CSV table of N, CA and C in Angstrom, one decimal:
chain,number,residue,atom,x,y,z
A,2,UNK,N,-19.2,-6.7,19.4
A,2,UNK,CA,-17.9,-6.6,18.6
A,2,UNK,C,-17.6,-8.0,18.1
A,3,UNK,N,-17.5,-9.1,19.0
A,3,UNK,CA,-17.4,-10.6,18.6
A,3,UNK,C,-18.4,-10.9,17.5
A,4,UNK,N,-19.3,-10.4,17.4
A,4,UNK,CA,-20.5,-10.7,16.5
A,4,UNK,C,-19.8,-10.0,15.2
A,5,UNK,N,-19.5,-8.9,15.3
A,5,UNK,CA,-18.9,-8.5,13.7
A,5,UNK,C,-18.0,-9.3,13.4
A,6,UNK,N,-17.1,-9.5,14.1
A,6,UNK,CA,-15.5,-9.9,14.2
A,6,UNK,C,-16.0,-11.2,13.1
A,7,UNK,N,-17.0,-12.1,13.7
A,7,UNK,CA,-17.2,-13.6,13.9
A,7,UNK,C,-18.1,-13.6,11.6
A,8,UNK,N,-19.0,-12.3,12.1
A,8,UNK,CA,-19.4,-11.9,10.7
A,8,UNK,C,-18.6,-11.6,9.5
A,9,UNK,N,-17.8,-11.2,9.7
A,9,UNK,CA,-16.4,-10.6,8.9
A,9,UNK,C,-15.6,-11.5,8.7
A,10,UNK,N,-15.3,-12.6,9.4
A,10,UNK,CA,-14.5,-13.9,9.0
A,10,UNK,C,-15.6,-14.8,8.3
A,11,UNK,N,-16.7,-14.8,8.3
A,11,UNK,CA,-17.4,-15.6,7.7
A,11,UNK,C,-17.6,-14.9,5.8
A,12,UNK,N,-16.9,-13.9,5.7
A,12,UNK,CA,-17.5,-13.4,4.1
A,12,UNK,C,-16.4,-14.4,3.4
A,13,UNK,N,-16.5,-14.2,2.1
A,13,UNK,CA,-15.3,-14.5,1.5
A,13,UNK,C,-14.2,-13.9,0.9
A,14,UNK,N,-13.0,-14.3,0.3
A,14,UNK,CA,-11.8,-13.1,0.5
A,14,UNK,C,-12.3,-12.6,-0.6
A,15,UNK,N,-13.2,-12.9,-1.8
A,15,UNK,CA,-13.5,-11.5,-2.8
A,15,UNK,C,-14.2,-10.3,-1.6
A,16,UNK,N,-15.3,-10.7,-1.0
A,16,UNK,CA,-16.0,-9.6,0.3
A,16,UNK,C,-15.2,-9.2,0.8
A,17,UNK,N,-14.2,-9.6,1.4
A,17,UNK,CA,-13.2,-9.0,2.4
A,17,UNK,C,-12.6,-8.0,1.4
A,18,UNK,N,-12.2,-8.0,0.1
A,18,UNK,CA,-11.1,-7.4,-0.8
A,18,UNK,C,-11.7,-5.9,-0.8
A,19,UNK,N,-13.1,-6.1,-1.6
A,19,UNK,CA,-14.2,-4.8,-1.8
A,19,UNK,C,-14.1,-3.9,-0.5
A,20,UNK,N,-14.4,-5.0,0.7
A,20,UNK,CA,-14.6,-3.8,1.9
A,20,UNK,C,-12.7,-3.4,2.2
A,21,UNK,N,-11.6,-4.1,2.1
A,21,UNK,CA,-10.5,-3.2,2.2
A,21,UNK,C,-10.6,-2.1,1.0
A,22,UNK,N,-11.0,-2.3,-0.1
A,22,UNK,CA,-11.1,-1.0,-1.3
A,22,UNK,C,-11.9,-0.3,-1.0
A,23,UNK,N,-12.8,-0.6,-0.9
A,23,UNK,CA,-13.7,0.4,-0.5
A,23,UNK,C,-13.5,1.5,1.3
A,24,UNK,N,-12.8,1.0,1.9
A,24,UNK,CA,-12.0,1.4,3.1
A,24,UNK,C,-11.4,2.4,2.6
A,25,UNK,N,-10.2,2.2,1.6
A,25,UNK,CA,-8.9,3.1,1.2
A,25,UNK,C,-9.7,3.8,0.5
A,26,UNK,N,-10.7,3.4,-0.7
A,26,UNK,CA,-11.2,4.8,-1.3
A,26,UNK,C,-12.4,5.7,-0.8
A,27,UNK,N,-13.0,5.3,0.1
A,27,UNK,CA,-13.5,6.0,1.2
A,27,UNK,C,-12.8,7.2,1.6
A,28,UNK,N,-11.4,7.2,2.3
A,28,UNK,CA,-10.5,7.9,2.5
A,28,UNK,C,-9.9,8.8,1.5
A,29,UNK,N,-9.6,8.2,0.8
A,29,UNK,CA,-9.0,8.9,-0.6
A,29,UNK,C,-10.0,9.7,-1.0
A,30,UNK,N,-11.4,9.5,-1.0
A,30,UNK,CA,-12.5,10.5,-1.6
A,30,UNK,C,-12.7,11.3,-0.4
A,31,UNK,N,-12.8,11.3,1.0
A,31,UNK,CA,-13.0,12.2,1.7
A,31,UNK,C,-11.8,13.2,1.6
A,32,UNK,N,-10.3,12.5,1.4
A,32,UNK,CA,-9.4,13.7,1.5
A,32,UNK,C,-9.4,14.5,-0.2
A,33,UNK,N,-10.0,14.0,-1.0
A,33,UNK,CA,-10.3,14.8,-1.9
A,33,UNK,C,-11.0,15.9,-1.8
A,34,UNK,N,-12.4,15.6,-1.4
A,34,UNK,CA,-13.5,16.7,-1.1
A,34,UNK,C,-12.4,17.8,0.0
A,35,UNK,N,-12.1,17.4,1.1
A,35,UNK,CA,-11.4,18.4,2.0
A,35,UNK,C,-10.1,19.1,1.3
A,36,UNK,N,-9.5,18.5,0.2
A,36,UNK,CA,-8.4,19.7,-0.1
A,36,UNK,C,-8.4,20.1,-1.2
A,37,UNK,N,-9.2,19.8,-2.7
A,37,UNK,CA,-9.8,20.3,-3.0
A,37,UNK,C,-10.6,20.6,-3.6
A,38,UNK,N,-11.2,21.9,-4.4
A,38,UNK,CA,-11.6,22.6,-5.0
A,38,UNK,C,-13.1,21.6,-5.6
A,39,UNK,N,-14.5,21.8,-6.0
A,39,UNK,CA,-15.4,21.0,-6.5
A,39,UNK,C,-15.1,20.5,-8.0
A,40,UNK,N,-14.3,22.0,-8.6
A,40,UNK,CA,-14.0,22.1,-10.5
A,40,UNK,C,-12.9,21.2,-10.5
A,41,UNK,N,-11.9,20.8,-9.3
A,41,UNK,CA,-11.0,19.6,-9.9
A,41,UNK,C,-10.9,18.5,-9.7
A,42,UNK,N,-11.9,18.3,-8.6
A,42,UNK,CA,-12.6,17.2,-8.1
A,42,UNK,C,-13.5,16.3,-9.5
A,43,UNK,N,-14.5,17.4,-10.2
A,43,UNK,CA,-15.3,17.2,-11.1
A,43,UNK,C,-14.5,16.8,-12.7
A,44,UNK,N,-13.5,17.3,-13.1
A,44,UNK,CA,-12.4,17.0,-13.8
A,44,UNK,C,-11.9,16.2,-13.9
A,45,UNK,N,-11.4,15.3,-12.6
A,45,UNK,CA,-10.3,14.2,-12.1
A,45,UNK,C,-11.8,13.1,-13.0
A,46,UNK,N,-12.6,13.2,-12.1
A,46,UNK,CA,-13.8,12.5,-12.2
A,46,UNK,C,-14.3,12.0,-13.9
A,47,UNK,N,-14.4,13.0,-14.4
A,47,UNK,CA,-14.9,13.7,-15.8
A,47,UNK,C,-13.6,12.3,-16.5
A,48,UNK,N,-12.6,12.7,-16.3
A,48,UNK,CA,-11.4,12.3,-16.8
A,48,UNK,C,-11.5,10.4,-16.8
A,49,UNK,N,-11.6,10.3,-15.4
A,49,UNK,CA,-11.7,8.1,-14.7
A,49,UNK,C,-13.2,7.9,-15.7
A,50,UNK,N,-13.9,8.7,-15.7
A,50,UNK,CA,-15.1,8.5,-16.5
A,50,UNK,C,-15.0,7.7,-17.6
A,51,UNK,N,-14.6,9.0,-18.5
A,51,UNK,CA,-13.9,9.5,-20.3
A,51,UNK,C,-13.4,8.2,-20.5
A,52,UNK,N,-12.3,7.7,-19.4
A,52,UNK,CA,-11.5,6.9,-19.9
A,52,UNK,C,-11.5,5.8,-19.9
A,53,UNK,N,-13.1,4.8,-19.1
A,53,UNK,CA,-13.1,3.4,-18.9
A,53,UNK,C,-13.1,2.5,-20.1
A,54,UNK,N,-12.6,1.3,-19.5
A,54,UNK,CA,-12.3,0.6,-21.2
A,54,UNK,C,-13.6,0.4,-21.4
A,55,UNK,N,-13.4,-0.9,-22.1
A,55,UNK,CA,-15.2,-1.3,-22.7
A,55,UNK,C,-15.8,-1.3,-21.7
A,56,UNK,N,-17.3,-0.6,-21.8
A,56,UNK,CA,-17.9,-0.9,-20.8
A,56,UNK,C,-19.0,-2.2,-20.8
A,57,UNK,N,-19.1,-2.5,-19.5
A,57,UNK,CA,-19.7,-3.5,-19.1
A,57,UNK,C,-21.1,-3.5,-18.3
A,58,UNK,N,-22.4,-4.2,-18.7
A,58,UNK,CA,-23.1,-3.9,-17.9
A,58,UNK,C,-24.0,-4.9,-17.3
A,59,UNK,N,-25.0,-6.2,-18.3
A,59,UNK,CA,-25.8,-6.8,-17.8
A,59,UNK,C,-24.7,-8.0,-16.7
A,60,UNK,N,-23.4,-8.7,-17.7
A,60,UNK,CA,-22.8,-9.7,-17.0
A,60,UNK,C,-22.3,-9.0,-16.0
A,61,UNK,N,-21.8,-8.1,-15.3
A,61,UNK,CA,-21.4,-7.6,-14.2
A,61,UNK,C,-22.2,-6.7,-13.1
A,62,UNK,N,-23.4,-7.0,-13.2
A,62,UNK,CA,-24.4,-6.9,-12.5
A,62,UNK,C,-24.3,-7.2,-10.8
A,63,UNK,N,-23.8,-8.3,-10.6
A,63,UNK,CA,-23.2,-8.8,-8.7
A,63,UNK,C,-22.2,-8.0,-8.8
A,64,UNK,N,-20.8,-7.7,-9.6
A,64,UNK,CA,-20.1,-6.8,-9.4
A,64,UNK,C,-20.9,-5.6,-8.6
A,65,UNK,N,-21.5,-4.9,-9.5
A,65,UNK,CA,-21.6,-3.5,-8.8
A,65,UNK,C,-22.8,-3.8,-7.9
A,66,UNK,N,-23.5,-4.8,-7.6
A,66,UNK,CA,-24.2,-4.5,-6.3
A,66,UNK,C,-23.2,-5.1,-5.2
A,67,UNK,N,-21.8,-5.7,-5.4
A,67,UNK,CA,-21.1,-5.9,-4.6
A,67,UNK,C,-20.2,-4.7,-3.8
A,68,UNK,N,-20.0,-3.6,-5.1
A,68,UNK,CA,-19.4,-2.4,-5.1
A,68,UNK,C,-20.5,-1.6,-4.2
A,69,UNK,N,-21.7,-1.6,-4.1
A,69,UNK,CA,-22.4,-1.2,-3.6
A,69,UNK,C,-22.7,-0.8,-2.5
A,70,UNK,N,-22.6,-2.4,-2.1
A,70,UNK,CA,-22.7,-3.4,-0.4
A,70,UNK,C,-21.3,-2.9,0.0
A,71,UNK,N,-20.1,-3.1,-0.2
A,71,UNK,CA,-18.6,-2.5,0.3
A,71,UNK,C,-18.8,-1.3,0.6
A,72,UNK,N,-19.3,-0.1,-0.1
A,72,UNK,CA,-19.1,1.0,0.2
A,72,UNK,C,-20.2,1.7,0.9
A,73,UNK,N,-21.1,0.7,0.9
A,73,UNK,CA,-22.4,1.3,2.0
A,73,UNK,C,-22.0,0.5,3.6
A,74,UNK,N,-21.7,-0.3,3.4
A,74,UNK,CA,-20.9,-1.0,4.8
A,74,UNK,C,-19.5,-0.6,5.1
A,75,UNK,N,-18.9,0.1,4.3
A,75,UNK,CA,-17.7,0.6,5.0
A,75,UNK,C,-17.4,2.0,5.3
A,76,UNK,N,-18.9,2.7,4.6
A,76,UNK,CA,-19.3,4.1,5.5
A,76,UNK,C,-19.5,4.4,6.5
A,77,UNK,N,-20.3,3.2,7.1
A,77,UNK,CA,-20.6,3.6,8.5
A,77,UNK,C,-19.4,3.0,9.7
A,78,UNK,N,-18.1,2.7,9.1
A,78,UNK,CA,-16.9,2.6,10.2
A,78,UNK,C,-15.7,3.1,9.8
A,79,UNK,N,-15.7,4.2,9.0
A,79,UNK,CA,-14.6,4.9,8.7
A,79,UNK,C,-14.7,5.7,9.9
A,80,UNK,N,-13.4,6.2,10.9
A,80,UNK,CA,-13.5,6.9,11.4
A,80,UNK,C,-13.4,8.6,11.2
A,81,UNK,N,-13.5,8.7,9.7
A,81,UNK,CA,-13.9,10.0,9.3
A,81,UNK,C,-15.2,10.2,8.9
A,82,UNK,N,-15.9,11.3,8.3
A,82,UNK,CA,-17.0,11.5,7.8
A,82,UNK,C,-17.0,10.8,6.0
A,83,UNK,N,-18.2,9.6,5.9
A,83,UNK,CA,-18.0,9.0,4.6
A,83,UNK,C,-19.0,9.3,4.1
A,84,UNK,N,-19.7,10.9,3.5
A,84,UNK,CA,-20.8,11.2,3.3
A,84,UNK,C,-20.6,11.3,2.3
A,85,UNK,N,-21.8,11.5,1.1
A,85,UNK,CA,-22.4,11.2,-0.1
A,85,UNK,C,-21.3,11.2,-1.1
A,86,UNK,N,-20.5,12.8,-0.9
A,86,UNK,CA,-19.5,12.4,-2.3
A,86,UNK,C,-18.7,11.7,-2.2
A,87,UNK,N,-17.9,11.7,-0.9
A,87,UNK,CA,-16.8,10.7,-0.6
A,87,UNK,C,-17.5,9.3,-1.2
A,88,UNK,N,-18.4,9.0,-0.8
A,88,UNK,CA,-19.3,7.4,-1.5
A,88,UNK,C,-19.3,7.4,-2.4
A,89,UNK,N,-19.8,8.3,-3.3
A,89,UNK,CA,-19.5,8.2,-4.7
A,89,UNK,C,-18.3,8.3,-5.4
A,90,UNK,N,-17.1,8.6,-4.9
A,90,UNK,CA,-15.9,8.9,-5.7
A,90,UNK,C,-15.5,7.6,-5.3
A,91,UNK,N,-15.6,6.8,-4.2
A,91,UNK,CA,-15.2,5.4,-3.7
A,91,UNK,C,-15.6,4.5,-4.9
A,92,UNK,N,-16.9,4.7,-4.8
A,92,UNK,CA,-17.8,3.4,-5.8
A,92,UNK,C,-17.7,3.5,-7.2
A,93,UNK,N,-17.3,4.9,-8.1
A,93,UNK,CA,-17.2,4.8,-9.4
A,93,UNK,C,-15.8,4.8,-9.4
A,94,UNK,N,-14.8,4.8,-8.3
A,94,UNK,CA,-13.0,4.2,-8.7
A,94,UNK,C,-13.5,3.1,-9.1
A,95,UNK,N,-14.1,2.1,-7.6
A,95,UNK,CA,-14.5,0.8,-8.1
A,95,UNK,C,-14.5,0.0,-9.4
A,96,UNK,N,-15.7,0.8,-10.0
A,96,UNK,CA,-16.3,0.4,-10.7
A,96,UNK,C,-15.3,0.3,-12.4
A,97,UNK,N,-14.4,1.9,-12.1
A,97,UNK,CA,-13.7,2.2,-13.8
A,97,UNK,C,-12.7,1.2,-13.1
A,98,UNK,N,-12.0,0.8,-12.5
A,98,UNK,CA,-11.1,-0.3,-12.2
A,98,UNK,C,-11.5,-1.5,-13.0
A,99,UNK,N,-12.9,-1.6,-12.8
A,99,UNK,CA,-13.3,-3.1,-13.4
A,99,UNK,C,-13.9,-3.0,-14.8
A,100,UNK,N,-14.1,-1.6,-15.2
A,100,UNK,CA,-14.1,-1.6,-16.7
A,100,UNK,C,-15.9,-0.9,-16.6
A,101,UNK,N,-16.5,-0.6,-15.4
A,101,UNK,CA,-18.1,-0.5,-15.7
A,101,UNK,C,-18.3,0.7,-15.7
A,102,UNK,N,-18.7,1.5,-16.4
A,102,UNK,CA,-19.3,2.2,-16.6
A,102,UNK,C,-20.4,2.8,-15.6
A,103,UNK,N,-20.4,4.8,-15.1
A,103,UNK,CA,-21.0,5.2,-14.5
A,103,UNK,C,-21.9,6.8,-14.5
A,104,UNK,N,-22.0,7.1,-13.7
A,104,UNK,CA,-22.8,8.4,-13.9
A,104,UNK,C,-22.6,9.1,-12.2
A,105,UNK,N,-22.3,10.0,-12.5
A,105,UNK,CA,-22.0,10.7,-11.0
A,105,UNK,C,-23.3,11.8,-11.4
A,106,UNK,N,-24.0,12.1,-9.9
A,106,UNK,CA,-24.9,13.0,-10.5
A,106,UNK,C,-25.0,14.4,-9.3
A,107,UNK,N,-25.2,15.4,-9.1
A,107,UNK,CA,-24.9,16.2,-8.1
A,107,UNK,C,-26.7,17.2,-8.0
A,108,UNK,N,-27.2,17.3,-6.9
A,108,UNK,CA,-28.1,17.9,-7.0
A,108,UNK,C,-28.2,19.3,-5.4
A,109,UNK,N,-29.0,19.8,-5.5
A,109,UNK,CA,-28.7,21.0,-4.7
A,109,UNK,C,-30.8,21.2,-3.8
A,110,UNK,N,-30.7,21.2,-2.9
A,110,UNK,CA,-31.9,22.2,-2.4
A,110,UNK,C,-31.8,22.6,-1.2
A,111,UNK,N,-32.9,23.4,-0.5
A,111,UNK,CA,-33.1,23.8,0.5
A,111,UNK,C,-33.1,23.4,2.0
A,112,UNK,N,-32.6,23.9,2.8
A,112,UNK,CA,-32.7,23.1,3.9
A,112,UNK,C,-33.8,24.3,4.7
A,113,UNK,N,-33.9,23.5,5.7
A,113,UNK,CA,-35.0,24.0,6.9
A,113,UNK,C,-34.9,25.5,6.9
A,114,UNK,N,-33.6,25.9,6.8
A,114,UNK,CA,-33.4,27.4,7.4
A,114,UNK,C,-32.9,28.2,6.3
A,115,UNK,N,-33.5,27.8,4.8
A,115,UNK,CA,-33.6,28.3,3.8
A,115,UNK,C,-31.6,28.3,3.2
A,116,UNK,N,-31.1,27.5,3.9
A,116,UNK,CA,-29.8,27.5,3.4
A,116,UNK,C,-29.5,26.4,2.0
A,117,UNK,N,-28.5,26.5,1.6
A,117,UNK,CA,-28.0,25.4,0.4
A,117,UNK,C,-27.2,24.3,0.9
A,118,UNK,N,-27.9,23.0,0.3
A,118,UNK,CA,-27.3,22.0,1.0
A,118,UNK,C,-27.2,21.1,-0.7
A,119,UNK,N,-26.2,20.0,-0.6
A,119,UNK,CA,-26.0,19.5,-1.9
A,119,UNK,C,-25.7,18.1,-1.6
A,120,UNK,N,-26.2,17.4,-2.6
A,120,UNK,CA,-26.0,15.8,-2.5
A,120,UNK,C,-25.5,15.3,-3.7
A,121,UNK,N,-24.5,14.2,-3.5
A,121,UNK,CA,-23.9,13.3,-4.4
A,121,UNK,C,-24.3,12.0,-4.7
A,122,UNK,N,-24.7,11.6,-5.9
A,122,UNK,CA,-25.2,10.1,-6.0
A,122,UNK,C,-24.7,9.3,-6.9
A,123,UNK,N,-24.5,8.3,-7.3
A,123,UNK,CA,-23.8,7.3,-8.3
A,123,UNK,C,-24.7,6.4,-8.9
A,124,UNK,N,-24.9,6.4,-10.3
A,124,UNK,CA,-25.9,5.5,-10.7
A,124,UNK,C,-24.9,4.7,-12.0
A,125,UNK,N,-25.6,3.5,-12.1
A,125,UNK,CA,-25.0,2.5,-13.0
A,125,UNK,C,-26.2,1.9,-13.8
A,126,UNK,N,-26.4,2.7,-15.2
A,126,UNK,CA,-27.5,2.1,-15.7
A,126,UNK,C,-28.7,2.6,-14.5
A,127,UNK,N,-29.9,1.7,-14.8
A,127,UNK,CA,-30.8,2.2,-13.7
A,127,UNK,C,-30.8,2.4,-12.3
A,128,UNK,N,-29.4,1.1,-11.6
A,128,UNK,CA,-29.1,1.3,-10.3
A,128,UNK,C,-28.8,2.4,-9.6
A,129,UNK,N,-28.9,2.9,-8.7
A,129,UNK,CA,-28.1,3.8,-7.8
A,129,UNK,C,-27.5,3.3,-6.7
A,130,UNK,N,-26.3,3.6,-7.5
A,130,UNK,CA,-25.1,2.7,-6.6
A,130,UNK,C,-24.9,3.9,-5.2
A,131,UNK,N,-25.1,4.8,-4.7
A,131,UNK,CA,-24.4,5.4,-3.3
A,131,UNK,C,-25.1,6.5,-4.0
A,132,UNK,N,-25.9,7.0,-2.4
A,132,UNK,CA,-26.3,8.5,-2.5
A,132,UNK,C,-27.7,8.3,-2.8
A,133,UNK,N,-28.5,6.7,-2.2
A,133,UNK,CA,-30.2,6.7,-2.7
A,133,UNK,C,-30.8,7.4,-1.8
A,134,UNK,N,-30.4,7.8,-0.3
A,134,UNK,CA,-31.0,8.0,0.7
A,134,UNK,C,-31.0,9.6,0.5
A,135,UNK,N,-32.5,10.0,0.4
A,135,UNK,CA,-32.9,11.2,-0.1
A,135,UNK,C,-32.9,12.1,-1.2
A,136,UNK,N,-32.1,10.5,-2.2
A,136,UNK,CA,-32.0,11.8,-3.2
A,136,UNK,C,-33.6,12.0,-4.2
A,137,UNK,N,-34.3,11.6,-4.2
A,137,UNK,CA,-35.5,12.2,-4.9
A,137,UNK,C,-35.6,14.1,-4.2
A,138,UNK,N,-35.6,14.4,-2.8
A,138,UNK,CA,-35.5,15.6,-2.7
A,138,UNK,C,-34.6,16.5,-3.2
A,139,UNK,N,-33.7,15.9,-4.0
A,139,UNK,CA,-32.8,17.3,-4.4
A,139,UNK,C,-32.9,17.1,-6.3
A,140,UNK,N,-33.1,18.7,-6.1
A,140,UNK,CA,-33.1,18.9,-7.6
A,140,UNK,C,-31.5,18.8,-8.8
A,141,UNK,N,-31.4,17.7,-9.3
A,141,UNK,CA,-30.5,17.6,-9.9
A,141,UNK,C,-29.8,19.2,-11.0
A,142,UNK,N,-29.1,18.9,-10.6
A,142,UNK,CA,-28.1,20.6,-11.7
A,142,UNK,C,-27.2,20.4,-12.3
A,143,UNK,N,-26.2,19.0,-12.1
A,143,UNK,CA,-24.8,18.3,-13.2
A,143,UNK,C,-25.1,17.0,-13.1
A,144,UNK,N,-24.2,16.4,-13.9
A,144,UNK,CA,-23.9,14.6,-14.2
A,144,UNK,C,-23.0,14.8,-14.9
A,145,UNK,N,-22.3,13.6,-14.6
A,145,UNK,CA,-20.5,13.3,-14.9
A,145,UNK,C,-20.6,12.0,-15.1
A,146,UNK,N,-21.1,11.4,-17.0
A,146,UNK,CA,-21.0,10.2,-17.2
A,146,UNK,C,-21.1,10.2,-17.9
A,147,UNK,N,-21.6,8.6,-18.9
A,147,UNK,CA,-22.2,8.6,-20.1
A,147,UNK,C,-23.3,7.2,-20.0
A,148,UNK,N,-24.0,6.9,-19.3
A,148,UNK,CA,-24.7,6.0,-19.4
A,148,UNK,C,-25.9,6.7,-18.6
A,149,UNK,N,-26.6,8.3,-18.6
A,149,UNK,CA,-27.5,8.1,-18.2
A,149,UNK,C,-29.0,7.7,-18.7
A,150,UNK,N,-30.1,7.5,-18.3
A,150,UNK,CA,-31.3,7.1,-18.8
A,150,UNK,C,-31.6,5.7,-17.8
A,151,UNK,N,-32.6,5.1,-18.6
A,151,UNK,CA,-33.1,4.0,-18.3
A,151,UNK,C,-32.7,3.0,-19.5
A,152,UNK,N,-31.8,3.5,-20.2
A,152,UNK,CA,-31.6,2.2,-21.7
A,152,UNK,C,-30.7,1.1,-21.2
A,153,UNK,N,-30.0,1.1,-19.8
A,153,UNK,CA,-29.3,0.1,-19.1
A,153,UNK,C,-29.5,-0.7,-18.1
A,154,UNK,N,-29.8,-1.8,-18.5
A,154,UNK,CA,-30.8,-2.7,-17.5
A,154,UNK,C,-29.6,-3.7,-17.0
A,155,UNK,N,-29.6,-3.6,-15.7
A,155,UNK,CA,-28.6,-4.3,-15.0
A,155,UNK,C,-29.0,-5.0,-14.3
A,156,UNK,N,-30.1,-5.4,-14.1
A,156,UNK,CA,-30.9,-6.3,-13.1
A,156,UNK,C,-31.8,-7.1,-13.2
């Protein structure tokens, strides 16, 4: 615990800032998924999308792998469940706050016991900002953006 503690005072207050936003919208995206519906969730989304100002991509490059690092490090100590979509609705607030441009993408497959299981991922340009872990296994079925492809090189 002193080791985190001692880790956490050593970031800087931009680091510190990302991981309190990324904290609150962690939460905010998990109480979304829990109350409601996928079609207004997808909407709200559709909508923060539609509406980012200019977008931004090669100069704000540390931005979103900063957005990145906050919300993959502030998943694993939320004391709720901070799984794939809650991550991705965290990291593309992030990102339309700062003007960057995203891609939310939703895919669906099989599990063991022939049931439906579904995963959420966030890409920025070629990056995948939240939601890399496994997603080659799931067959993509929606996206909610306008930068997808490889024509955005952010790195």
């Amino acid at each position: 615990m002193c080791r985190r503690l001692n880790k956490f005072l050593r970031l800087s207050l931009r680091e510190k800032w990302f991981l309190a936003e990324a904290f609150i919208l962690l939460g905010a995206g998990r109480l979304a998924v829990l109350l409601f519906p996928f079609s207004v969730i997808k909407k709200r989304v559709e909508k923060d999308i539609g509406s980012s100002v200019r977008p931004k991509y090669i100069s704000d490059s540390e931005t979103v792998r900063l957005v990145k690092w906050s919300v993959q490090c502030m998943s694993r100590y939320t004391p709720w469940k901070s799984k794939c979509f809650a991550q991705a609705i965290a990291a593309q607030r992030m990102l339309r706050k700062r003007g960057i441009t995203s891609t939310m993408h939703f895919g669906v497959d099989k599990d063991s016991e022939g049931g439906l299981v579904a995963h959420a991922w966030l890409k920025c340009g070629v990056l995948v900002v939240t939601g890399n872990q496994g997603m080659k296994r799931f067959k993509e079925v929606v996206y909610i953006g306008n930068n997808v492809g490889n024509d955005i090189n952010l790195l």
